[in-house]
């Protein structure tokens, strides 16, 4: 009887060893297939130092490292930045439950790389429900997961709800990657904002609420492409500064999935792969018009006025020298020269020879050219008007008489930009979002504004029909952001979203979406093409003749003084 019992125990041990050997061989084969298919450059083994399955370490040919969830050093490691990103994560699972230390280690280790493939390895069937493991994985964004227990191979489908599945081989696991691209109506939670042209709402002609915006349209196309639904989440009703922090907290706590807003470097939130750099610029009021009585002196610069004076002096001297025999006074020659330049010469000037003809010809042609250029330029000035010097640089803005207007959040950001002139940073005001939007969208010329270029382009587009723009963009970038969507931490479908947005960008579809959004905003009257409503300015008003009246008065007074001087000198 004792011999039979010993024989039975020996047979049981042999069967267990054979079974363990078969199970281990199957697990090694699966890992080798995964490494080959994924072309991994590194295997990270977690908690394998005291496990019977550590024999797997010696049977794999791929490079590998061993980490322990109990190690304090392992908690500071990140795949991105410490190791190659082409990595397969292999975790040893206890029979009773997933080690809490492992559960806290994986999100930190796979920071920004939560879509790497993870293999949970167990020699026997786990003692805890697989549903709990899958729920944890989906919460942390781990969708590429395999559970190997003994000879069993398992995974899960995340959409529309968590569904455990059994796999017969690795090929079915890769087929699953195609299946999970169909969300099957899974809700994508998007923050409802009022930030045209990115994401906004309006009431159409039928009274229905329509949500639009070129960033929202891209997300809408994403949900349509992958068979998802959109769930709008209202924005928190908080002050302007606090609402940014509240939205960031909602992303951290995963109350929302996507925000149609570009990545802000001051907020530590996850985001899709950047597509480009969006710059931030100031927009300043157009220069003020100058008084029309100064128009007389504006057609020419000082160099051309020097040419006119030189030509008059040349004609005076030449006429005087040519008429030396006739004893013509030099003052008379000056008047003749001025008459030629002004092209109103009617006096009979003595022509004694070819020299006189040449002098008169040069003066007549010069006067014709200068007079007509002056009149043509003056006529053009009267049509379009003249303005003070434009604000073209940040230094010019510092001298401008306008304060810059912001909400509290962006004002704090601007004041922290030490490269801006000190006066420009001090001369800033904060205002509530409603008034700020009304002033900025209405192009109120009492302030300077700062915006990212996509919104700046929309606001300045309203000036398309204006004869003279109300605002100009200062083409010196004062900030930048990344063209990417803010998303919740470890978003399960982050790679799919980044890939889809990149395709929209590369095929020019995002440009079309932006143009359609601008046209929709104009069509709905949210933004308008401004027109010159004021009556046309009179070309010859009293202000325009003021300078001429002054010159006429000065001429009369001068002639009277000369007359009285000659009269007095004649009686002496």
Coordinates of C-alpha atoms in Angstrom, one line a residue:
X1 CA 0.0 0.0 0.0
X2 CA 2.8 2.4 0.9
X3 CA 4.5 1.5 -2.4
X4 CA 1.4 2.3 -4.3
X5 CA 1.1 5.7 -2.6
X6 CA 4.7 6.6 -3.3
X7 CA 4.2 5.6 -7.0
X8 CA 1.1 7.8 -7.2
X9 CA 2.9 10.8 -5.8
X10 CA 5.8 10.3 -8.2
X11 CA 3.5 10.1 -11.1
X12 CA 1.7 13.3 -10.0
X13 CA 4.9 15.2 -9.6
X14 CA 6.1 14.1 -13.1
X15 CA 2.8 15.1 -14.6
X16 CA 3.0 18.5 -12.9
X17 CA 6.6 19.0 -14.2
X18 CA 5.6 18.0 -17.7
X19 CA 2.5 20.3 -17.5
X20 CA 4.7 23.1 -16.2
X21 CA 7.2 22.5 -18.9
X22 CA 4.5 22.6 -21.6
X23 CA 3.0 25.7 -20.1
X24 CA 6.4 27.4 -19.9
X25 CA 7.2 26.4 -23.5
X26 CA 3.9 27.9 -24.7
X27 CA 4.6 31.1 -22.8
X28 CA 8.1 31.4 -24.3
X29 CA 6.7 30.8 -27.8
X30 CA 4.1 33.6 -27.3
X31 CA 6.7 36.0 -26.1
X32 CA 9.0 35.2 -29.0
X33 CA 6.1 35.7 -31.4
X34 CA 5.2 39.0 -29.9
X35 CA 8.8 40.2 -30.0
X36 CA 9.1 39.2 -33.6
X37 CA 5.8 40.7 -34.7
X38 CA 6.3 44.0 -32.8
X39 CA 10.1 44.1 -33.6
X40 CA 10.8 45.0 -30.0
X41 CA 14.2 46.1 -28.9
X42 CA 13.8 45.4 -25.2
X43 CA 11.7 43.3 -22.8
X44 CA 11.0 44.7 -19.3
X45 CA 10.3 42.0 -16.8
X46 CA 8.6 43.0 -13.6
X47 CA 8.7 40.9 -10.4
X48 CA 10.4 37.8 -11.9
X49 CA 13.2 37.6 -9.4
X50 CA 11.5 35.1 -7.0
X51 CA 9.3 33.3 -9.4
X52 CA 9.5 29.8 -10.9
X53 CA 8.8 31.3 -14.3
X54 CA 12.1 33.1 -14.2
X55 CA 13.4 30.3 -16.4
X56 CA 11.7 32.3 -19.2
X57 CA 14.4 34.9 -18.8
X58 CA 17.0 32.4 -19.9
X59 CA 15.1 31.2 -22.9
X60 CA 14.4 34.5 -24.7
X61 CA 17.0 36.0 -27.0
X62 CA 15.8 39.6 -26.9
X63 CA 17.5 42.2 -24.7
X64 CA 15.9 42.4 -21.3
X65 CA 16.0 44.1 -17.9
X66 CA 14.5 43.0 -14.6
X67 CA 12.6 45.4 -12.4
X68 CA 11.0 44.9 -9.0
X69 CA 7.9 46.7 -7.9
X70 CA 9.4 46.8 -4.4
X71 CA 12.4 48.8 -5.6
X72 CA 12.4 52.5 -5.0
X73 CA 14.7 53.0 -8.0
X74 CA 12.2 51.4 -10.3
X75 CA 9.5 53.9 -9.4
X76 CA 11.7 56.7 -10.8
X77 CA 12.2 55.0 -14.1
X78 CA 10.3 55.8 -17.3
X79 CA 10.3 54.0 -20.6
X80 CA 10.4 57.3 -22.4
X81 CA 13.7 58.9 -21.5
X82 CA 15.4 55.9 -19.8
X83 CA 14.9 53.0 -22.3
X84 CA 13.9 52.5 -25.9
X85 CA 10.3 53.0 -26.7
X86 CA 10.1 49.8 -28.7
X87 CA 9.5 47.7 -25.6
X88 CA 7.4 44.8 -24.4
X89 CA 6.3 44.9 -20.8
X90 CA 6.0 41.5 -19.1
X91 CA 4.5 41.4 -15.6
X92 CA 4.4 38.5 -13.2
X93 CA 0.9 38.2 -11.6
X94 CA 0.2 36.7 -8.2
X95 CA -2.4 34.1 -7.8
X96 CA -4.5 36.1 -5.3
X97 CA -4.6 39.6 -6.8
X98 CA -2.6 42.1 -8.9
X99 CA 0.1 43.5 -6.7
X100 CA -0.8 47.0 -5.6
X101 CA 2.8 48.1 -6.1
X102 CA 2.7 46.9 -9.7
X103 CA -0.6 48.7 -10.2
X104 CA 1.0 52.0 -9.1
X105 CA 4.3 51.3 -10.9
X106 CA 2.9 50.7 -14.4
X107 CA 1.3 54.1 -15.0
X108 CA 4.5 55.9 -14.0
X109 CA 6.7 53.5 -16.0
X110 CA 4.6 53.9 -19.1
X111 CA 4.0 57.6 -18.8
X112 CA 3.0 58.9 -22.3
X113 CA 3.5 55.4 -23.6
X114 CA 0.5 53.7 -22.1
X115 CA -0.4 52.0 -25.4
X116 CA 2.7 49.7 -25.3
X117 CA 1.9 46.0 -25.2
X118 CA 1.7 44.5 -21.8
X119 CA 1.8 40.7 -21.0
X120 CA 0.5 39.6 -17.6
X121 CA 2.0 36.2 -16.8
X122 CA 0.7 33.6 -14.4
X123 CA 1.6 29.9 -14.0
X124 CA -1.9 29.1 -12.9
X125 CA -5.4 30.4 -13.3
X126 CA -5.5 33.7 -11.3
X127 CA -7.6 33.7 -8.1
X128 CA -9.1 37.1 -8.8
X129 CA -11.7 37.9 -11.5
X130 CA -10.2 38.8 -14.9
X131 CA -12.8 41.6 -15.1
X132 CA -11.0 43.4 -12.3
X133 CA -7.7 43.3 -14.1
X134 CA -9.3 44.5 -17.4
X135 CA -11.1 47.3 -15.6
X136 CA -7.8 48.5 -14.1
X137 CA -6.1 48.3 -17.5
X138 CA -8.8 50.3 -19.3
X139 CA -8.8 53.0 -16.5
X140 CA -5.1 53.5 -17.0
X141 CA -5.4 53.4 -20.8
X142 CA -3.8 50.0 -21.2
X143 CA -5.7 48.5 -24.2
X144 CA -3.0 46.3 -25.6
X145 CA -3.1 43.6 -22.9
X146 CA -2.5 39.8 -22.9
X147 CA -3.1 37.6 -19.9
X148 CA -1.3 34.3 -20.0
X149 CA -2.3 31.8 -17.2
X150 CA -1.0 28.3 -17.7
X151 CA -1.8 27.4 -21.2
X152 CA -4.6 29.9 -21.5
X153 CA -4.3 33.1 -23.5
X154 CA -6.8 36.0 -22.8
X155 CA -7.4 39.6 -23.5
X156 CA -10.4 42.0 -23.6
X157 CA -12.4 44.3 -25.9
X158 CA -12.8 47.8 -24.4
X159 CA -15.7 49.1 -26.6
X160 CA -18.6 49.7 -26.0
X161 CA -17.9 48.0 -22.6
X162 CA -15.2 45.7 -21.2
X163 CA -15.6 42.2 -22.7
X164 CA -13.2 39.5 -21.7
X165 CA -12.1 37.2 -24.7
X166 CA -10.2 34.0 -25.0
X167 CA -7.5 33.7 -27.6
X168 CA -6.2 30.6 -29.3
X169 CA -3.0 32.1 -30.6
X170 CA -1.1 35.4 -31.0
X171 CA -2.6 36.0 -34.5
X172 CA -6.0 36.4 -32.9
X173 CA -4.5 39.0 -30.6
X174 CA -3.4 41.1 -33.6
X175 CA -6.8 40.6 -35.2
X176 CA -8.2 42.2 -32.0
X177 CA -6.2 45.4 -32.8
X178 CA -8.4 45.8 -35.9
X179 CA -11.6 45.1 -33.9
X180 CA -11.0 47.7 -31.2
X181 CA -10.8 50.4 -33.9
X182 CA -14.6 50.2 -34.0
X183 CA -15.9 52.0 -30.9
X184 CA -19.4 50.6 -31.4
X185 CA -21.1 53.7 -30.1
X186 CA -18.7 54.3 -27.2
X187 CA -19.1 57.9 -25.9
X188 CA -16.3 60.4 -26.4
X189 CA -16.6 63.1 -23.8
X190 CA -15.8 66.5 -25.2
X191 CA -15.7 69.8 -23.2
X192 CA -18.3 72.3 -24.5
X193 CA -16.6 75.6 -25.1
X194 CA -17.4 78.9 -26.7
X195 CA -14.1 79.6 -28.4
X196 CA -14.6 80.5 -32.0
X197 CA -13.3 79.4 -34.5
X198 CA -12.1 76.3 -32.7
X199 CA -15.3 75.1 -30.9
X200 CA -18.5 77.1 -30.5
X201 CA -22.3 76.8 -30.6
X202 CA -25.0 78.9 -32.3
X203 CA -28.7 78.7 -33.0
X204 CA -29.5 78.1 -36.7
X205 CA -32.5 79.5 -38.6
X206 CA -34.8 76.7 -37.4
X207 CA -33.9 77.5 -33.7
X208 CA -31.8 74.4 -33.2
X209 CA -28.5 74.5 -31.3
X210 CA -25.6 73.7 -33.7
X211 CA -22.1 73.0 -32.5
X212 CA -19.3 73.9 -34.9
X213 CA -15.6 74.9 -35.1
X214 CA -12.7 73.5 -37.1
X215 CA -11.2 71.6 -34.1
X216 CA -14.6 70.2 -33.1
X217 CA -15.3 69.2 -36.7
X218 CA -12.1 67.2 -36.8
X219 CA -13.1 65.4 -33.5
X220 CA -16.5 64.9 -35.0
X221 CA -15.0 63.2 -38.1
X222 CA -12.9 61.1 -35.7
X223 CA -16.0 59.8 -33.9
X224 CA -17.7 59.2 -37.2
X225 CA -14.7 57.3 -38.7
X226 CA -14.5 55.0 -35.6
X227 CA -18.2 54.6 -34.9
X228 CA -18.2 56.5 -31.6
X229 CA -20.7 59.0 -30.2
X230 CA -20.1 62.5 -28.8
X231 CA -21.0 63.4 -25.3
X232 CA -20.8 67.2 -24.5
X233 CA -19.6 68.1 -21.0
X234 CA -20.4 71.7 -19.9
X235 CA -17.6 74.0 -19.0
X236 CA -17.4 74.8 -15.2
X237 CA -19.0 78.0 -14.2
X238 CA -16.0 79.7 -12.6
X239 CA -14.0 82.9 -12.9
X240 CA -11.8 83.2 -15.9
X241 CA -8.5 82.3 -14.2
X242 CA -10.0 79.3 -12.2
X243 CA -11.7 77.8 -15.2
X244 CA -8.4 76.9 -16.8
X245 CA -7.2 75.1 -13.7
X246 CA -10.6 73.4 -13.4
X247 CA -10.5 72.0 -16.9
X248 CA -6.9 70.7 -16.3
X249 CA -8.2 69.0 -13.2
X250 CA -11.1 67.4 -15.2
X251 CA -8.5 66.0 -17.6
X252 CA -6.4 64.7 -14.8
X253 CA -9.4 63.0 -13.1
X254 CA -10.6 61.7 -16.5
X255 CA -14.0 63.4 -16.3
X256 CA -13.6 64.5 -20.0
X257 CA -11.6 62.9 -22.8
X258 CA -10.8 65.7 -25.3
X259 CA -10.8 69.5 -25.2
X260 CA -10.8 71.4 -28.5
X261 CA -8.0 73.6 -27.3
X262 CA -4.3 73.7 -28.1
X263 CA -1.7 72.6 -25.6
X264 CA -0.8 75.3 -23.1
X265 CA 2.7 74.9 -21.7
X266 CA 1.7 76.3 -18.3
X267 CA -0.8 73.4 -17.8
X268 CA 0.5 69.9 -17.3
X269 CA -1.9 67.9 -19.3
X270 CA -1.6 65.2 -21.9
X271 CA -2.1 66.0 -25.6
X272 CA -2.0 64.4 -29.0
X273 CA 1.0 64.4 -31.2
X274 CA 1.8 68.0 -32.3
X275 CA 1.2 68.9 -35.9
X276 CA 2.7 72.4 -36.1
X277 CA 3.6 75.4 -34.0
X278 CA 0.9 78.1 -33.4
X279 CA 2.4 81.5 -32.6
X280 CA 1.0 84.3 -30.5
X281 CA 0.9 87.9 -31.7
X282 CA -0.2 91.3 -30.6
X283 CA -2.8 93.3 -32.6
X284 CA -2.6 97.0 -32.3
X285 CA -4.9 99.8 -33.6
X286 CA -4.0 101.3 -37.0
X287 CA -2.1 104.6 -36.8
X288 CA -4.1 107.7 -36.3
X289 CA -4.8 110.0 -39.3
X290 CA -2.8 113.2 -39.5
X291 CA -4.3 116.7 -40.1
X292 CA -5.1 117.4 -43.8
X293 CA -3.3 120.7 -43.8
X294 CA -0.1 118.8 -43.6
X295 CA -0.8 117.1 -46.9
X296 CA 1.0 119.8 -48.8
X297 CA 4.4 118.8 -47.4
X298 CA 4.0 115.1 -47.6
X299 CA 4.1 114.2 -51.3
X300 CA 7.9 114.6 -51.3
X301 CA 10.6 113.6 -48.9
X302 CA 13.5 115.9 -48.0
X303 CA 15.6 114.5 -50.9
X304 CA 13.1 115.5 -53.5
X305 CA 12.6 118.9 -51.9
X306 CA 16.4 119.3 -52.2
X307 CA 16.1 118.5 -55.9
X308 CA 13.4 121.2 -56.3
X309 CA 15.4 123.8 -54.5
X310 CA 18.6 122.9 -56.4
X311 CA 16.7 123.2 -59.7
X312 CA 15.3 126.6 -58.9
X313 CA 18.7 127.9 -57.8
X314 CA 20.3 126.4 -60.9
X315 CA 17.7 128.1 -63.2
X316 CA 18.2 131.4 -61.3
X317 CA 21.9 131.5 -61.7
X318 CA 21.9 130.4 -65.3
X319 CA 19.3 132.9 -66.4
X320 CA 21.2 135.6 -64.6
X321 CA 24.5 134.7 -66.2
X322 CA 22.9 134.4 -69.6
X323 CA 21.3 137.8 -69.3
X324 CA 24.3 139.6 -67.9
X325 CA 24.5 142.0 -70.9
X326 CA 20.9 143.0 -70.4
X327 CA 21.5 143.6 -66.7
X328 CA 18.5 141.6 -65.6
X329 CA 18.1 141.5 -61.8
X330 CA 18.7 138.2 -60.1
X331 CA 15.3 138.5 -58.3
X332 CA 13.7 138.6 -61.7
X333 CA 15.6 135.5 -62.7
X334 CA 14.4 133.8 -59.5
X335 CA 10.8 134.5 -60.4
X336 CA 11.3 133.2 -63.9
X337 CA 12.9 130.0 -62.5
X338 CA 10.1 129.5 -60.1
X339 CA 7.5 130.0 -62.8
X340 CA 9.1 127.3 -64.9
X341 CA 9.2 124.9 -62.0
X342 CA 5.6 125.6 -61.2
X343 CA 4.8 125.3 -64.9
X344 CA 2.8 128.5 -65.0
X345 CA 5.3 130.7 -66.9
X346 CA 3.6 133.4 -69.1
X347 CA 6.3 136.1 -69.0
X348 CA 8.3 136.8 -72.2
X349 CA 11.9 135.9 -71.4
X350 CA 14.6 137.0 -73.7
X351 CA 16.0 134.2 -75.9
X352 CA 19.4 135.3 -77.2
X353 CA 20.9 131.9 -78.3
X354 CA 21.1 128.2 -77.8
X355 CA 22.2 128.6 -74.2
X356 CA 19.0 130.4 -73.3
X357 CA 16.9 127.8 -75.2
X358 CA 18.7 125.0 -73.3
X359 CA 18.1 126.6 -69.9
X360 CA 14.4 127.3 -70.6
X361 CA 14.0 123.7 -71.9
X362 CA 15.5 122.1 -68.8
X363 CA 13.4 124.3 -66.5
X364 CA 10.2 123.7 -68.5
X365 CA 10.7 119.9 -68.5
X366 CA 11.7 119.8 -64.9
X367 CA 8.8 121.9 -63.9
X368 CA 6.4 119.7 -65.9
X369 CA 7.6 116.5 -64.2
X370 CA 7.8 117.9 -60.7
X371 CA 4.4 119.7 -60.9
X372 CA 2.5 116.7 -62.2
X373 CA 4.2 114.2 -59.8
X374 CA 3.3 116.5 -56.9
X375 CA -0.3 116.9 -58.0
X376 CA -0.7 113.2 -58.6
X377 CA 0.8 112.3 -55.3
X378 CA -1.3 114.9 -53.5
X379 CA -4.5 113.6 -55.2
X380 CA -3.6 110.1 -54.1
X381 CA -3.1 111.3 -50.5
X382 CA -6.5 113.1 -50.6
X383 CA -8.1 109.8 -51.6
X384 CA -6.6 107.4 -49.1
X385 CA -5.5 109.8 -46.3
X386 CA -2.2 110.0 -44.4
X387 CA -1.5 108.4 -41.0
X388 CA 1.0 108.6 -38.3
X389 CA 3.8 106.1 -38.1
X390 CA 2.6 102.5 -37.8
X391 CA 3.3 100.2 -34.8
X392 CA 5.6 97.6 -36.2
X393 CA 7.6 96.3 -33.3
X394 CA 7.2 95.6 -29.6
X395 CA 9.2 98.7 -28.8
X396 CA 6.7 100.7 -30.8
X397 CA 3.9 99.2 -28.8
X398 CA 5.6 100.2 -25.5
X399 CA 5.3 103.8 -26.7
X400 CA 1.7 103.5 -27.8
X401 CA -1.0 105.3 -25.9
X402 CA -3.2 102.2 -25.7
X403 CA -3.2 99.6 -22.8
X404 CA -3.3 95.9 -23.6
X405 CA -6.4 94.0 -22.6
X406 CA -6.5 90.4 -21.4
X407 CA -8.3 88.0 -19.2
X408 CA -6.7 87.4 -15.8
X409 CA -5.1 84.1 -16.9
X410 CA -3.3 85.5 -20.0
X411 CA -2.4 88.7 -18.3
X412 CA -0.5 86.8 -15.7
X413 CA 1.3 84.9 -18.5
X414 CA 2.2 88.1 -20.3
X415 CA 3.6 89.8 -17.2
X416 CA 5.8 86.7 -16.8
X417 CA 7.4 87.2 -20.2
X418 CA 10.5 89.2 -19.2
X419 CA 11.6 89.7 -22.9
X420 CA 8.7 92.1 -23.4
X421 CA 9.4 95.8 -22.7
X422 CA 8.7 96.7 -19.1
X423 CA 6.3 99.5 -20.0
X424 CA 4.3 97.2 -22.2
X425 CA 3.9 94.6 -19.4
X426 CA 2.9 97.3 -16.9
X427 CA 0.4 98.9 -19.2
X428 CA -2.0 96.0 -19.2
X429 CA -5.5 95.5 -17.9
X430 CA -7.7 92.5 -17.2
X431 CA -11.4 92.3 -18.0
X432 CA -14.1 89.7 -17.7
X433 CA -14.4 87.3 -20.7
X434 CA -17.7 88.7 -22.0
X435 CA -16.5 92.3 -22.3
X436 CA -13.1 91.3 -23.5
X437 CA -14.7 89.2 -26.3
X438 CA -17.0 92.1 -27.2
X439 CA -14.2 94.7 -27.4
X440 CA -11.8 92.4 -29.2
X441 CA -14.3 91.0 -31.8
X442 CA -15.7 94.4 -32.4
X443 CA -12.2 95.8 -33.0
X444 CA -12.5 98.4 -30.3
X445 CA -9.5 100.8 -31.0
X446 CA -9.0 101.8 -27.4
X447 CA -6.9 98.7 -26.6
X448 CA -4.2 96.3 -27.7
X449 CA -5.0 92.6 -27.8
X450 CA -2.9 89.4 -27.9
X451 CA -4.1 86.2 -29.6
X452 CA -3.0 83.0 -31.2
X453 CA -2.8 83.3 -35.0
X454 CA -5.8 81.2 -35.8
X455 CA -8.2 83.4 -33.8
X456 CA -6.2 86.5 -34.9
X457 CA -6.7 85.6 -38.5
X458 CA -10.5 85.4 -38.0
X459 CA -10.8 88.7 -36.2
X460 CA -8.7 90.6 -38.7
X461 CA -10.6 89.0 -41.6
X462 CA -13.5 91.3 -40.7
X463 CA -11.5 94.2 -42.1
X464 CA -11.5 92.8 -45.6
X465 CA -13.9 95.4 -47.1
X466 CA -12.5 98.4 -45.2
X467 CA -10.6 101.1 -47.1
X468 CA -8.3 101.5 -44.1
X469 CA -7.8 98.7 -41.6
X470 CA -8.6 99.3 -38.0
X471 CA -6.0 96.9 -36.6
X472 CA -2.6 95.6 -37.7
X473 CA -0.7 92.5 -36.5
X474 CA 2.7 93.1 -34.9
X475 CA 4.8 90.4 -36.7
X476 CA 6.9 89.6 -33.7
X477 CA 5.8 86.4 -32.0
X478 CA 5.5 86.8 -28.2
X479 CA 4.5 83.1 -27.5
X480 CA 3.7 79.8 -29.1
X481 CA 1.8 76.6 -28.5
X482 CA 1.6 73.2 -30.1
X483 CA -1.2 72.4 -32.6
X484 CA -2.5 69.5 -30.7
X485 CA -5.6 68.5 -28.7
X486 CA -5.6 68.5 -24.9
X487 CA -6.7 65.0 -23.7
X488 CA -7.2 63.1 -20.5
X489 CA -4.2 61.3 -19.0
X490 CA -3.6 57.9 -20.6
X491 CA -6.4 58.3 -23.1
X492 CA -6.9 54.7 -24.4
X493 CA -7.3 55.8 -28.1
X494 CA -4.6 58.5 -28.0
X495 CA -2.5 57.0 -30.8
X496 CA -5.6 56.6 -33.0
X497 CA -6.5 60.3 -32.4
X498 CA -3.0 61.5 -33.2
X499 CA -2.9 59.4 -36.4
X500 CA -6.2 60.6 -37.6
X501 CA -5.4 64.3 -37.0
X502 CA -2.1 63.9 -38.8
X503 CA -3.9 62.5 -41.8
X504 CA -6.3 65.5 -41.8
X505 CA -3.3 67.8 -41.7
X506 CA -1.3 66.1 -44.4
X507 CA -4.2 65.9 -46.9
X508 CA -5.2 69.5 -46.4
X509 CA -8.6 68.7 -44.9
X510 CA -7.9 70.7 -41.8
X511 CA -7.3 73.8 -44.0
X512 CA -10.7 73.2 -45.7
X513 CA -12.4 72.8 -42.2
X514 CA -10.9 76.1 -41.1
X515 CA -12.1 77.9 -44.2
X516 CA -15.6 76.4 -43.9
X517 CA -15.7 77.5 -40.2
X518 CA -14.8 81.1 -41.1
X519 CA -17.4 81.2 -43.8
X520 CA -20.0 79.7 -41.4
X521 CA -19.2 82.4 -38.8
X522 CA -19.7 85.1 -41.3
X523 CA -22.9 83.6 -42.7
X524 CA -24.4 83.2 -39.2
X525 CA -23.6 86.8 -38.3
X526 CA -21.4 85.9 -35.4
X527 CA -18.6 87.8 -37.2
X528 CA -19.2 90.4 -39.8
X529 CA -17.4 91.9 -42.7
X530 CA -17.1 95.5 -41.6
X531 CA -17.8 98.4 -44.0
X532 CA -16.9 102.1 -44.1
X533 CA -20.2 103.5 -42.8
X534 CA -19.0 107.0 -42.3
X535 CA -19.7 109.5 -45.1
X536 CA -16.8 109.9 -47.6
X537 CA -14.3 112.6 -46.6
X538 CA -14.4 115.8 -48.6
X539 CA -11.2 116.2 -50.6
X540 CA -11.1 120.0 -50.2
X541 CA -12.3 121.0 -46.8
X542 CA -11.4 124.0 -44.7
X543 CA -8.8 122.1 -42.8
X544 CA -7.1 121.2 -46.1
X545 CA -6.9 124.8 -47.2
X546 CA -5.6 126.0 -43.8
X547 CA -2.0 125.6 -44.9
X548 CA -2.6 127.4 -48.2
X549 CA -4.3 130.3 -46.3
X550 CA -1.3 130.5 -44.0
X551 CA 1.1 130.6 -47.0
X552 CA -1.1 133.3 -48.7
X553 CA -1.1 135.4 -45.6
X554 CA 2.7 135.1 -45.1
X555 CA 3.1 136.1 -48.8
X556 CA 0.9 139.2 -48.4
X557 CA 2.6 140.3 -45.3
X558 CA 6.1 139.8 -46.8
X559 CA 5.1 141.7 -50.0
X560 CA 3.7 144.6 -47.9
X561 CA 6.9 144.7 -45.8
X562 CA 9.0 144.8 -49.0
X563 CA 6.7 147.5 -50.5
X564 CA 7.0 149.7 -47.5
X565 CA 10.8 149.1 -47.3
X566 CA 11.2 150.2 -51.0
X567 CA 8.9 153.1 -50.4
X568 CA 10.9 154.3 -47.5
X569 CA 14.2 153.8 -49.3
X570 CA 12.9 155.8 -52.3
X571 CA 12.2 158.9 -50.2
X572 CA 15.5 158.9 -48.5

